[in-house]
mmCIF file of C-alpha atoms and ligand atoms in Angstrom:
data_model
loop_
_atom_site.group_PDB
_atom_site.id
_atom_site.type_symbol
_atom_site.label_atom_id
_atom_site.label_comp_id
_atom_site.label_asym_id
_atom_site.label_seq_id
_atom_site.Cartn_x
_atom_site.Cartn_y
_atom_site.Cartn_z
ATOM 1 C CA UNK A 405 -28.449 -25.465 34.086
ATOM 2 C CA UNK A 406 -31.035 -24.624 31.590
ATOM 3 C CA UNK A 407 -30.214 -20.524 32.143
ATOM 4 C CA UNK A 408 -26.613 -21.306 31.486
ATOM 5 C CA UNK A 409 -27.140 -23.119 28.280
ATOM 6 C CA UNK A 410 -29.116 -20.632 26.823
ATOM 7 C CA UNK A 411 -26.420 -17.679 27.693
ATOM 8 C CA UNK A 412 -24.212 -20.519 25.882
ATOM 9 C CA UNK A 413 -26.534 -20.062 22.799
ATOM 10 C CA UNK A 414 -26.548 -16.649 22.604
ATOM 11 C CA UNK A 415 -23.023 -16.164 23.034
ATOM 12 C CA UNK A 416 -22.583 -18.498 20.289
ATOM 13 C CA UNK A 417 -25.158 -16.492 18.158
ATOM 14 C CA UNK A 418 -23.391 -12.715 19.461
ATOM 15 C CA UNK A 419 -19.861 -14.265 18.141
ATOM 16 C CA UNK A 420 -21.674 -15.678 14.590
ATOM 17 C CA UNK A 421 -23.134 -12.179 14.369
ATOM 18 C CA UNK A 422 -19.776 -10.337 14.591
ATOM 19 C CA UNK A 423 -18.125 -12.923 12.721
ATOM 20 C CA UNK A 424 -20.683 -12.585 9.676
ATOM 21 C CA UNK A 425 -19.700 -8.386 10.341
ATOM 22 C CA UNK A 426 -16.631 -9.107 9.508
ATOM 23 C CA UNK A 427 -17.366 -11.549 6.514
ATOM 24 C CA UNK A 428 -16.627 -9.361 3.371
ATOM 25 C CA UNK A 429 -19.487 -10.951 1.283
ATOM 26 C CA UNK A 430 -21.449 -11.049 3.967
ATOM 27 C CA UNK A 431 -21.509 -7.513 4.276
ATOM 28 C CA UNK A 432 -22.422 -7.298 0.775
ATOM 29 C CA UNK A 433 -24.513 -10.118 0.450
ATOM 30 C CA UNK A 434 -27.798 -7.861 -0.097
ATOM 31 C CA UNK A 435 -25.702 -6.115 -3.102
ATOM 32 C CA UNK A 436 -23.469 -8.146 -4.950
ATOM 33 C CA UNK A 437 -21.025 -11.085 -4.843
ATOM 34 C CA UNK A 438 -17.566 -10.235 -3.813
ATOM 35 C CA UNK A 439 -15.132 -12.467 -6.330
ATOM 36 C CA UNK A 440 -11.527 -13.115 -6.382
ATOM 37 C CA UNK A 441 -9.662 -14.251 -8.824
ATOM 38 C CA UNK A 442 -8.003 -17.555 -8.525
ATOM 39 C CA UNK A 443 -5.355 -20.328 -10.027
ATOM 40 C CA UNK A 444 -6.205 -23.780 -9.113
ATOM 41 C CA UNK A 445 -3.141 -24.222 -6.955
ATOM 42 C CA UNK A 446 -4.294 -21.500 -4.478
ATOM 43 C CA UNK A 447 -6.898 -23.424 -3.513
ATOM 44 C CA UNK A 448 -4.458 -26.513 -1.936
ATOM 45 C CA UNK A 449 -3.592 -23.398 0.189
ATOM 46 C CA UNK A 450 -4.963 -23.707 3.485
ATOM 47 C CA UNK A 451 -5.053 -19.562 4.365
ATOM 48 C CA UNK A 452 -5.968 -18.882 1.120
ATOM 49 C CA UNK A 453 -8.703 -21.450 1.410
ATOM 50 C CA UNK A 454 -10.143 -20.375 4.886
ATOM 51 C CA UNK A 455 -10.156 -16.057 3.465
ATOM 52 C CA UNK A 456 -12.019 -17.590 0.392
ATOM 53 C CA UNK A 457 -14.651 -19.478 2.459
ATOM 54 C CA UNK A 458 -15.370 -16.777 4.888
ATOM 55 C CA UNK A 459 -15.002 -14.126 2.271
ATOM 56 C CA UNK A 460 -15.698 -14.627 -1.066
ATOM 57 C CA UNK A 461 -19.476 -15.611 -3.005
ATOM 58 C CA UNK A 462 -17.534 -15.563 -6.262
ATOM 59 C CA UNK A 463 -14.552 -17.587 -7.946
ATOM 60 C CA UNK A 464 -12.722 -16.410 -11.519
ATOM 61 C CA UNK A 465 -9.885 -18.478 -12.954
ATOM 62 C CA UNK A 466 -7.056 -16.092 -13.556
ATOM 63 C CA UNK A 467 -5.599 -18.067 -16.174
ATOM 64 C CA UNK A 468 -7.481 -21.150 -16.229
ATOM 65 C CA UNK A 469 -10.520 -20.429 -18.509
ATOM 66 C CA UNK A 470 -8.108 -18.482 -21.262
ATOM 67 C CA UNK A 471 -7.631 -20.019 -24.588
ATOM 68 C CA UNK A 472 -4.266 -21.165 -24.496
ATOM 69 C CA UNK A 473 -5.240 -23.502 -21.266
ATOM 70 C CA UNK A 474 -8.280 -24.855 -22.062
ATOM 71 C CA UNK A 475 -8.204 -25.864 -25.732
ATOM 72 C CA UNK A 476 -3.647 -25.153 -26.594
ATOM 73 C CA UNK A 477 -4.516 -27.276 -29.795
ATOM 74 C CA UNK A 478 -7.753 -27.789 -31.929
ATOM 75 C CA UNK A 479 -9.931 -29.922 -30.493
ATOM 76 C CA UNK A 480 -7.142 -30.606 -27.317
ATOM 77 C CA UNK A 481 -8.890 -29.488 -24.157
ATOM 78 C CA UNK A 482 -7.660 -29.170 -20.659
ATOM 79 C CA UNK A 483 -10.356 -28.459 -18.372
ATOM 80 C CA UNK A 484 -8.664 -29.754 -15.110
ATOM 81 C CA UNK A 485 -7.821 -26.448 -14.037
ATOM 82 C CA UNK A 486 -11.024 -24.578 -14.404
ATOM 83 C CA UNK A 487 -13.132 -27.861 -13.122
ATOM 84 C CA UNK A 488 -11.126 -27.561 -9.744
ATOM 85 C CA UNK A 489 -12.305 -24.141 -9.479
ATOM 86 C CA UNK A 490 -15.945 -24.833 -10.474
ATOM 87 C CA UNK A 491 -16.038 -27.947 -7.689
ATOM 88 C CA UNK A 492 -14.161 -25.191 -5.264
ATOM 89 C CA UNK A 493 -17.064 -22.272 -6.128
ATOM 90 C CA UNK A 494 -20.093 -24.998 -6.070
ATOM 91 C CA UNK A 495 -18.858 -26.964 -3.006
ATOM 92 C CA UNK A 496 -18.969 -23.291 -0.992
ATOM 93 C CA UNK A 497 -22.078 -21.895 -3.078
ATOM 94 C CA UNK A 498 -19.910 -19.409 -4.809
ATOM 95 C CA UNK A 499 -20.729 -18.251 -7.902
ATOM 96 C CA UNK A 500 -18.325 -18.328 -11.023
ATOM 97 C CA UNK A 501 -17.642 -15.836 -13.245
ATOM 98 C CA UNK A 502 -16.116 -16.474 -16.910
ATOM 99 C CA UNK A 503 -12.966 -15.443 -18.047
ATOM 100 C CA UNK A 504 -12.513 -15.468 -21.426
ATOM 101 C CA UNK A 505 -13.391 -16.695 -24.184
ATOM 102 C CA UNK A 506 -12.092 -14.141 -26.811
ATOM 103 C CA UNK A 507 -9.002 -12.119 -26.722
ATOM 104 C CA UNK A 508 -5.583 -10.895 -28.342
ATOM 105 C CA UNK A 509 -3.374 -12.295 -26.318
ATOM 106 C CA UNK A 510 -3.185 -16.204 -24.215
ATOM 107 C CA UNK A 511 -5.006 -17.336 -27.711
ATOM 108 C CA UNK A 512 -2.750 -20.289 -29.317
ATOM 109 C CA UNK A 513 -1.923 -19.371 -32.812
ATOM 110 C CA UNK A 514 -4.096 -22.236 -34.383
ATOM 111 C CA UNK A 515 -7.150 -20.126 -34.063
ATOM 112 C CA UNK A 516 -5.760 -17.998 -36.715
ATOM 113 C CA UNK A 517 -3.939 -20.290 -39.130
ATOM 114 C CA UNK A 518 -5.671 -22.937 -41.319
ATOM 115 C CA UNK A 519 -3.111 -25.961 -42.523
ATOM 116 C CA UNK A 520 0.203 -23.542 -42.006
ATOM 117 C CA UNK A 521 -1.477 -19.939 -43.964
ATOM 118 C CA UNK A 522 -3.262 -17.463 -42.384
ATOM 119 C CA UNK A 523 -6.961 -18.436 -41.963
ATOM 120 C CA UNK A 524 -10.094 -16.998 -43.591
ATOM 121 C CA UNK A 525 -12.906 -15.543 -41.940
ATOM 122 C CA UNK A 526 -15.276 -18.369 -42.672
ATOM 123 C CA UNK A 527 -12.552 -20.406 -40.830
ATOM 124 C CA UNK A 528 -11.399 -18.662 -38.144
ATOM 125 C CA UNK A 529 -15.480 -18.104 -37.487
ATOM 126 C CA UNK A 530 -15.535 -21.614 -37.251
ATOM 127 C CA UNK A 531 -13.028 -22.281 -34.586
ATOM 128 C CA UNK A 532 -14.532 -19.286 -32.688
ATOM 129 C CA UNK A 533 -17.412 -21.210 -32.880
ATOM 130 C CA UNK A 534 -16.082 -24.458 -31.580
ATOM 131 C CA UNK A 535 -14.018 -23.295 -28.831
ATOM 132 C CA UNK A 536 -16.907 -21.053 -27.411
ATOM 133 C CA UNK A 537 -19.385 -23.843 -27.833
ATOM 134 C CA UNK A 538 -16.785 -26.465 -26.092
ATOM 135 C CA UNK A 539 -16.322 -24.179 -23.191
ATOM 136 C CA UNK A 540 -19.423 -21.697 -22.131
ATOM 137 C CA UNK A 541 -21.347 -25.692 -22.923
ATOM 138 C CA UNK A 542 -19.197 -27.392 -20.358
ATOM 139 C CA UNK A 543 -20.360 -24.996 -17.979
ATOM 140 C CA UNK A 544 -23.467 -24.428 -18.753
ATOM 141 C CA UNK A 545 -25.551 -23.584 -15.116
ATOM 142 C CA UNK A 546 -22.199 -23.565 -13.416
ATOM 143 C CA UNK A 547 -20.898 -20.561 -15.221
ATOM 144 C CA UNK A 548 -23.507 -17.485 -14.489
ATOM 145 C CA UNK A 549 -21.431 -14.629 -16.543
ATOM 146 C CA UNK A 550 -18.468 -14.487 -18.868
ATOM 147 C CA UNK A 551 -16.369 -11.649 -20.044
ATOM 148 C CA UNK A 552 -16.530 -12.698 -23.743
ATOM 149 C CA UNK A 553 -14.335 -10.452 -25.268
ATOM 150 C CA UNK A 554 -11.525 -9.191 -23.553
ATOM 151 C CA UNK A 555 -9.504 -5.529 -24.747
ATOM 152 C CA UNK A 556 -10.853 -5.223 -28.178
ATOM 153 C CA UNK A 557 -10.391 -1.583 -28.106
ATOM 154 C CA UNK A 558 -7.110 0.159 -28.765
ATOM 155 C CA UNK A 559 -5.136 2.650 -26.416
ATOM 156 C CA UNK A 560 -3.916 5.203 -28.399
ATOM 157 C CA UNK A 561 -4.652 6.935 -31.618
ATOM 158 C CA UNK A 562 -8.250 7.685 -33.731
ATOM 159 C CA UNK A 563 -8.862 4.115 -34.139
ATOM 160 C CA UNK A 564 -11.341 2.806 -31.875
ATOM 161 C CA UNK A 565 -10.236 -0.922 -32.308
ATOM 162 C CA UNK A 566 -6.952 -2.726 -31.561
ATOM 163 C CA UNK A 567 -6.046 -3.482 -34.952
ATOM 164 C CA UNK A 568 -3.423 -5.344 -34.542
ATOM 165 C CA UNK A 569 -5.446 -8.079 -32.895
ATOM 166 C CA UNK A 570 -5.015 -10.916 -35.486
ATOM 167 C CA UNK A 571 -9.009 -11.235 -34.481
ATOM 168 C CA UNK A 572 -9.244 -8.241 -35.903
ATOM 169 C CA UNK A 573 -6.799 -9.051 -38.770
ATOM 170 C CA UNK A 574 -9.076 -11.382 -39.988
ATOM 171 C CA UNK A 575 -12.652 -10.308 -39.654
ATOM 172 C CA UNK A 576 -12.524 -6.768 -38.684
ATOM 173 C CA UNK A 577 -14.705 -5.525 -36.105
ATOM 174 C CA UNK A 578 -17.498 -7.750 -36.807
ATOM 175 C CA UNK A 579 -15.653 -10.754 -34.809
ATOM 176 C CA UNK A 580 -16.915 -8.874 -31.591
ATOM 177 C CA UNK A 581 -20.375 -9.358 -32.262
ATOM 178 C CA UNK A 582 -19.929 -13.074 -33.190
ATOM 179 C CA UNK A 583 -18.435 -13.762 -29.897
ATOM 180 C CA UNK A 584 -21.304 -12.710 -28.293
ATOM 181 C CA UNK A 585 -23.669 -14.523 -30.955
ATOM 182 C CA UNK A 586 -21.863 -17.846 -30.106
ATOM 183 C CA UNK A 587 -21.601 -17.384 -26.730
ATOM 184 C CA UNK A 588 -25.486 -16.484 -26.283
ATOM 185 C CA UNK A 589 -26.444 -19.653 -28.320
ATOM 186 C CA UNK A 590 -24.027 -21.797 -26.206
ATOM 187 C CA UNK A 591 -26.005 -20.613 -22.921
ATOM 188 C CA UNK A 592 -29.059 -18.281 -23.663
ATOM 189 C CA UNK A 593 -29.072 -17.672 -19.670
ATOM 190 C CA UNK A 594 -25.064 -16.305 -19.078
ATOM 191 C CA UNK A 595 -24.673 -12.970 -18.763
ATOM 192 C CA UNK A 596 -22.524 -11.616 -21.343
ATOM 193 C CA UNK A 597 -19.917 -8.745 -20.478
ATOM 194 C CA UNK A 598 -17.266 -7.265 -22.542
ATOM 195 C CA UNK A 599 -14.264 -6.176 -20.515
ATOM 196 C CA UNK A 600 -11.504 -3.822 -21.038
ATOM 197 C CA UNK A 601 -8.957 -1.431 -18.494
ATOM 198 C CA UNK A 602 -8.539 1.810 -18.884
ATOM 199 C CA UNK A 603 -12.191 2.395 -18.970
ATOM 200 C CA UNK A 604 -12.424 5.693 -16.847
ATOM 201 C CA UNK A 605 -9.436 6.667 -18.954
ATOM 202 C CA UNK A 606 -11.539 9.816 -21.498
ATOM 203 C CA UNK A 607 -10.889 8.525 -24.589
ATOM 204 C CA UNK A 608 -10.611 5.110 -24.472
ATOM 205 C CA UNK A 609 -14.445 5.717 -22.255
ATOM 206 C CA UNK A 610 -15.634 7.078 -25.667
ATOM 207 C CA UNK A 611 -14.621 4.378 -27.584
ATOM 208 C CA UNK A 612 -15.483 1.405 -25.554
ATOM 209 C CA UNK A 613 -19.267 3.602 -25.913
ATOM 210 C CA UNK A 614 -19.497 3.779 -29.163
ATOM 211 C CA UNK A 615 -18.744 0.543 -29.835
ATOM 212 C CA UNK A 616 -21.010 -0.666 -26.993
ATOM 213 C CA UNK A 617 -23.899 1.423 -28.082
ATOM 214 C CA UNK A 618 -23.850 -0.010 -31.954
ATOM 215 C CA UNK A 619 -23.549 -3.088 -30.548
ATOM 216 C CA UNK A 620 -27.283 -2.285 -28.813
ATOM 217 C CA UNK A 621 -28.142 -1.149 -31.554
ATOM 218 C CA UNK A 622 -27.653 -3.811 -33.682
ATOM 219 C CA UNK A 623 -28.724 -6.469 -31.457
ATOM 220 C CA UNK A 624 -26.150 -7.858 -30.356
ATOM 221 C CA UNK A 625 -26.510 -9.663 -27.098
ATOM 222 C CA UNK A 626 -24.035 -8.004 -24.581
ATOM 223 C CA UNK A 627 -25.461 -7.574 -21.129
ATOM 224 C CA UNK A 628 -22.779 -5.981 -19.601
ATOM 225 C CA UNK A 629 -19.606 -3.890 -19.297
ATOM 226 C CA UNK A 630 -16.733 -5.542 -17.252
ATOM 227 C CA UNK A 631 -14.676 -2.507 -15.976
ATOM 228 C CA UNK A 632 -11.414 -3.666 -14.981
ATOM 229 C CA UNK A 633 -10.209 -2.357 -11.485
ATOM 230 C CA UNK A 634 -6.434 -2.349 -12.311
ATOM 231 C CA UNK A 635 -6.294 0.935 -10.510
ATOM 232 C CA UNK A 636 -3.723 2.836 -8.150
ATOM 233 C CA UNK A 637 -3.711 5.588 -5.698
ATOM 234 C CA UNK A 638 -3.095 7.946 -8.281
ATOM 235 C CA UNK A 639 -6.392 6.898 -10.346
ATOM 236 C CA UNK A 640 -8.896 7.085 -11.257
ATOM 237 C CA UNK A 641 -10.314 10.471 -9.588
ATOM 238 C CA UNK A 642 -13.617 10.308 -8.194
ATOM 239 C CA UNK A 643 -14.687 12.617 -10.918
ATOM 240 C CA UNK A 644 -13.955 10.078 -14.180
ATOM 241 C CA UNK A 645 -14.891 7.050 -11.955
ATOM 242 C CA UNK A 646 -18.686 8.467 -11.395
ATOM 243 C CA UNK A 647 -18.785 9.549 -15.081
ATOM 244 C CA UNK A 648 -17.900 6.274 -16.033
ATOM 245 C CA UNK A 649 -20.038 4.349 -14.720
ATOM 246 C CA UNK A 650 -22.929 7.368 -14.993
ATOM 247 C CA UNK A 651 -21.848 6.830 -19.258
ATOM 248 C CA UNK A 652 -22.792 3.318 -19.089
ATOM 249 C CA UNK A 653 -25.461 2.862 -16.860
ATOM 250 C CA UNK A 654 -27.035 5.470 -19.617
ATOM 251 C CA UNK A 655 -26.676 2.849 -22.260
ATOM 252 C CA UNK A 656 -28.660 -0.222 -19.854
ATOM 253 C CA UNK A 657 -25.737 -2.347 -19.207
ATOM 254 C CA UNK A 658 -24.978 -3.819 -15.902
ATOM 255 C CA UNK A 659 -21.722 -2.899 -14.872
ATOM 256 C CA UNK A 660 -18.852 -5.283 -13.057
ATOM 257 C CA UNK A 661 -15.784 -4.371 -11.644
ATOM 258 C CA UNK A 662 -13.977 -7.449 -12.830
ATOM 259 C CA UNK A 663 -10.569 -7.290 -11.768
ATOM 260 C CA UNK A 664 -9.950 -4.945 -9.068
ATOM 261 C CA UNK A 665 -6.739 -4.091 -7.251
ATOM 262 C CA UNK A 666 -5.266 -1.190 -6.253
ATOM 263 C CA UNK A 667 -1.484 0.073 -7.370
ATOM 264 C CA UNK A 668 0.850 1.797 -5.210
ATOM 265 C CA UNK A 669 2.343 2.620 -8.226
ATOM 266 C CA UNK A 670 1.370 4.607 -11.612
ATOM 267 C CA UNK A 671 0.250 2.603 -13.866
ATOM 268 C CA UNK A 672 2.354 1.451 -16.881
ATOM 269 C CA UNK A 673 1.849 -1.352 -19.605
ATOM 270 C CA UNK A 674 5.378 -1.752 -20.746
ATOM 271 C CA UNK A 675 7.602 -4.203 -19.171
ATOM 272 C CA UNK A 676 10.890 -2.924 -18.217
ATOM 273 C CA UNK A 677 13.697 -3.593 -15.180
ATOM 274 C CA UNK A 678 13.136 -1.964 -12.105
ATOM 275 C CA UNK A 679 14.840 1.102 -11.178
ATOM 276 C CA UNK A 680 16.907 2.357 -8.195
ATOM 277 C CA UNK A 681 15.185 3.026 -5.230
ATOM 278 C CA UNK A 682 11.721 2.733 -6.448
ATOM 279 C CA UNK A 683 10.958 -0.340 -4.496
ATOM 280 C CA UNK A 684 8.547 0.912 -1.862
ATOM 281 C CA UNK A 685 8.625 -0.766 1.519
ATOM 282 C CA UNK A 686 5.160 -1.289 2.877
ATOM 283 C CA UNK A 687 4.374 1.510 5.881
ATOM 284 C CA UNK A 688 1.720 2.372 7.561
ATOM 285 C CA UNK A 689 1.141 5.486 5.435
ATOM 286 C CA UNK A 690 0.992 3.947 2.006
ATOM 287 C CA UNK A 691 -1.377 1.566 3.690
ATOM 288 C CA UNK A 692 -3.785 4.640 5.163
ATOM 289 C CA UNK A 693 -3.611 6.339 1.244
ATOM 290 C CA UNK A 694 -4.370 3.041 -0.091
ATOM 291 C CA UNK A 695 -7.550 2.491 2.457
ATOM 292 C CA UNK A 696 -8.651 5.498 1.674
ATOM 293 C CA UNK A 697 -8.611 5.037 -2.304
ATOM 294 C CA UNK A 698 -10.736 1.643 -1.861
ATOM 295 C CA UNK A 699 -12.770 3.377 0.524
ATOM 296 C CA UNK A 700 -13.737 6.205 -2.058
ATOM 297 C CA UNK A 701 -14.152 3.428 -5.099
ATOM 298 C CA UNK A 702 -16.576 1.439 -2.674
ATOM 299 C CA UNK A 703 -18.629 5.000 -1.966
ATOM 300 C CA UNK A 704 -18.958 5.432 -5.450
ATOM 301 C CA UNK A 705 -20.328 2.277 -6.237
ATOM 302 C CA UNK A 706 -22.551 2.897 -3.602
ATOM 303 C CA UNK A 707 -24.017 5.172 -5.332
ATOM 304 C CA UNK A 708 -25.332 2.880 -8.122
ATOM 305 C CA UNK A 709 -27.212 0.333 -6.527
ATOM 306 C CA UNK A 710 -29.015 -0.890 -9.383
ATOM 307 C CA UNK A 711 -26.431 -1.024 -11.744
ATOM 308 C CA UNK A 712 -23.187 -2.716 -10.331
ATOM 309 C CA UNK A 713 -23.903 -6.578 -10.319
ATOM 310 C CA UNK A 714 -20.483 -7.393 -8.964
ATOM 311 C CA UNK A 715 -16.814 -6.750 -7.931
ATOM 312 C CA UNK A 716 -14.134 -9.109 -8.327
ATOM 313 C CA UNK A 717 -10.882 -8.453 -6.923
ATOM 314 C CA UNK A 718 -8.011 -9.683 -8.858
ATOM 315 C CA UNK A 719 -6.865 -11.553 -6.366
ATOM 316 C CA UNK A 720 -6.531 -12.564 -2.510
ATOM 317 C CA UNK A 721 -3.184 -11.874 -0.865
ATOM 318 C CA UNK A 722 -0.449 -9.489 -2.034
ATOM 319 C CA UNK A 723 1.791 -12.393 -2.102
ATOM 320 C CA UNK A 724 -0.203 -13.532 -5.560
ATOM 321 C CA UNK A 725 -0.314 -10.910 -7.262
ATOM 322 C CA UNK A 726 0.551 -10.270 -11.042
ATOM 323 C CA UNK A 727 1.446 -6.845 -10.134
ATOM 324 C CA UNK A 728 4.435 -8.485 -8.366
ATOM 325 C CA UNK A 729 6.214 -9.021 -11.292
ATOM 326 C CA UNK A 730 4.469 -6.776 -13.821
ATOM 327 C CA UNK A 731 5.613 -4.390 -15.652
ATOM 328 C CA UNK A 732 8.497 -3.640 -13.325
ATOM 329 C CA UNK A 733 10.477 -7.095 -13.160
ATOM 330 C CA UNK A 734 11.242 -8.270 -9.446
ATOM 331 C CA UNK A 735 9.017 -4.841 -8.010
ATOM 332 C CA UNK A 736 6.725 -6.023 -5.328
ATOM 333 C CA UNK A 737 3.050 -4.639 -4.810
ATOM 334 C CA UNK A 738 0.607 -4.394 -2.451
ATOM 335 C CA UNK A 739 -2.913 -4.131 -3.998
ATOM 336 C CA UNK A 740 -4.948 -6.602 -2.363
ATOM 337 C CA UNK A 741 -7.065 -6.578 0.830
ATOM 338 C CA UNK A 742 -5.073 -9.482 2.526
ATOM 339 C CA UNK A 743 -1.285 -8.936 2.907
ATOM 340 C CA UNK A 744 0.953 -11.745 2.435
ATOM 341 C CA UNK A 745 0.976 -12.655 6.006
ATOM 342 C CA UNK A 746 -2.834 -13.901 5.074
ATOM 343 C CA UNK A 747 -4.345 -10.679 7.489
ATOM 344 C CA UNK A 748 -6.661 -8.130 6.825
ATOM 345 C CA UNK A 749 -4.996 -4.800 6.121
ATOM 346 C CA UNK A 750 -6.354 -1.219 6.429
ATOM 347 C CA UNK A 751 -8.386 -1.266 3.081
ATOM 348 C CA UNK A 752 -10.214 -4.272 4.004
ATOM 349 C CA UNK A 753 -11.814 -2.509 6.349
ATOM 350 C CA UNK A 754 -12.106 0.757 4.794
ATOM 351 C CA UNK A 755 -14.449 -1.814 2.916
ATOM 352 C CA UNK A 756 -16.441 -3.157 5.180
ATOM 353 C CA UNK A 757 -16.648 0.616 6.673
ATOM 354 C CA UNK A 758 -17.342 2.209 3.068
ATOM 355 C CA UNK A 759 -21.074 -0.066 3.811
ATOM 356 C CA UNK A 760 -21.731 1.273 7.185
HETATM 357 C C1 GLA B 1136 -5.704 -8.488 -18.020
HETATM 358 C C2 GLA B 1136 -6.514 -9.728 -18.317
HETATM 359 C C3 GLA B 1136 -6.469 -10.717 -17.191
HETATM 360 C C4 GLA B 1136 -5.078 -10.878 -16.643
HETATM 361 C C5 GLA B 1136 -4.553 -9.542 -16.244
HETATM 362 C C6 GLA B 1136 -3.192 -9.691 -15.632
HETATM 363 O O1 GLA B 1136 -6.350 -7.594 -17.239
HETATM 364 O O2 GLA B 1136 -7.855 -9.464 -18.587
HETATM 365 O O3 GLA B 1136 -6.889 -11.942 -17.658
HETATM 366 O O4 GLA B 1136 -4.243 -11.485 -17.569
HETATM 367 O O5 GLA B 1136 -4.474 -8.742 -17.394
HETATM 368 O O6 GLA B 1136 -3.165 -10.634 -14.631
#
């Protein structure tokens, strides 16, 4: 009797082993938290629940955290949304990560107007101030790390900012360093990132470096670089993803990957209708090409142990997935690890492999 229950026990502990193998922040938990982005609703989903549980240590609001939600009107704040995640993350000892405070676009017009005209500096400095003092407080020891300024730099051209960012309108460049001013003073302990796509992209690299380096310079306190993982399997190359993150590991800052997924299509910015026969029907083979992109990213970041503090994939199951709908209307994607049948495809385990 007493043989047989302790074969029970160690069948029990063989099956919690495997199972943790198989746990994707498990696997990593000696590295770095494994995030996903999420809406509130996705939680009331039971799947989507259970993947998060068994494979997430980090939580993101896609949406929820942005400007427009949390505070649409001066001084009117909707923090239902984002609390649901936070009880989510802290019930399952996730972490939470940020997302964000400043940024051109999902920012409510008030921010830049002051009774109907445009606003000054002084004013719009003083909303800034507000909103990032309403929020990053709220969540103050709940919050470890916020991308505080999203896409400040511009695509194209000499100029290194996005000038047409009505931040930008108003106070120049100098509203990048206030963000992160504010956002220190609000919580001296968050890690502070600024995030941006396109990083690996030459350069827009250069720019995003120059900027980050005077910020250093002058003091300003910016922990980190959030590199957005809106990739594909047509890029980045191996090449400009090491010297990426080789450019700013030189310059101190911890790197995240902050919003990772993986295209099966080139990427494009502008919105436009889909065209004939460009719809690609998941096979096999797309889904070998597309394991074997994540698998290179994840040998990559291998190689920078000490650097990369986190990846967050921007998103859980193909079936939510902005890249659904964006920028080719009514196009379906597949860039996630979990297909929309809630199972592991082949680049969740290239993965868990990439850590063998
Ligand atoms: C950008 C933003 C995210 C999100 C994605 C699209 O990358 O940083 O907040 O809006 O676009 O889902």
């Amino acid at each position: 009797m007493k043989m047989r229950y302790i074969s029970l026990l160690s069948c029990v502990f063989l099956v919690s082993v495997v199972l943790k193998a198989q746990s994707l922040s498990g696997v990593f938990a000696k590295k770095y938290p494994i995030g996903a982005a999420v809406s509130s609703f996705m939680l009331k989903n039971p799947s989507i629940d259970s993947l998060l549980r068994l494979h997430f240590s980090s939580l993101t609001p896609d949406n929820e955290m942005k400007p427009e939600v949390t505070e649409p009107q001066e001084g009117v704040f909707h923090w239902t949304g984002a609390d649901a995640i936070v009880h989510f993350a802290q019930q399952n000892h996730m972490k939470v990560r940020g997302h964000c405070l400043v940024w051109h676009q999902q920012t409510p017009n008030w921010f830049f107007e002051d009774h109907g005209k445009q606003a000054s500096k002084k004013v719009l400095y003083e909303h800034m101030k507000e909103h990032i003092f309403a929020e990053v407080g709220r969540y103050k020891g709940k919050v470890y790390a916020w991308d505080v300024v999203n896409e400040a730099i511009s695509d194209n051209g000499k100029s290194i900012y996005r000038t047409e960012s009505p931040w930008y309108k108003i106070a120049g460049k100098d509203y990048i360093a206030q963000a992160f001013r504010y956002a220190h003073q609000a919580d001296p302990k968050a890690v502070l990132f600024y995030n941006d796509y396109n990083v690996f992209m030459p350069a827009k690299r250069a720019k995003i470096y120059a900027m980050l380096k005077e910020l250093l310079k002058e003091g300003v306190p910016v922990q980190g670089i959030g590199i957005q993982g809106h990739w594909s399997i047509y890029e980045p190359s191996e090449k400009e993803l090491k010297e990426t993150l080789q450019l700013f590991a030189s310059l101190g800052l911890k790197i995240q990957i902050t919003e990772m997924d993986v295209s099966v299509y080139h990427w494009e910015k502008n919105e436009r209708a889909m065209r004939p026969g460009e719809q690609i029907v998941w096979n096999d083979s797309i889904a070998n090409i597309q394991a074997a992109r994540y698998a290179m990213f994840f040998r990559v970041f291998n190689e920078f142990p000490k650097v990369i503090t986190g990846v967050t994939f921007w998103g859980v199951t193909d079936n939510y997935s902005w890249l659904n709908n964006y920028p080719v209307r009514g196009r379906r994607n597949y860039p996630l690890l979990f297909d929309k049948f809630y199972q592991e495809k082949p680049a969740f385990h290239a993965v868990i492999n990439s850590q063998r």
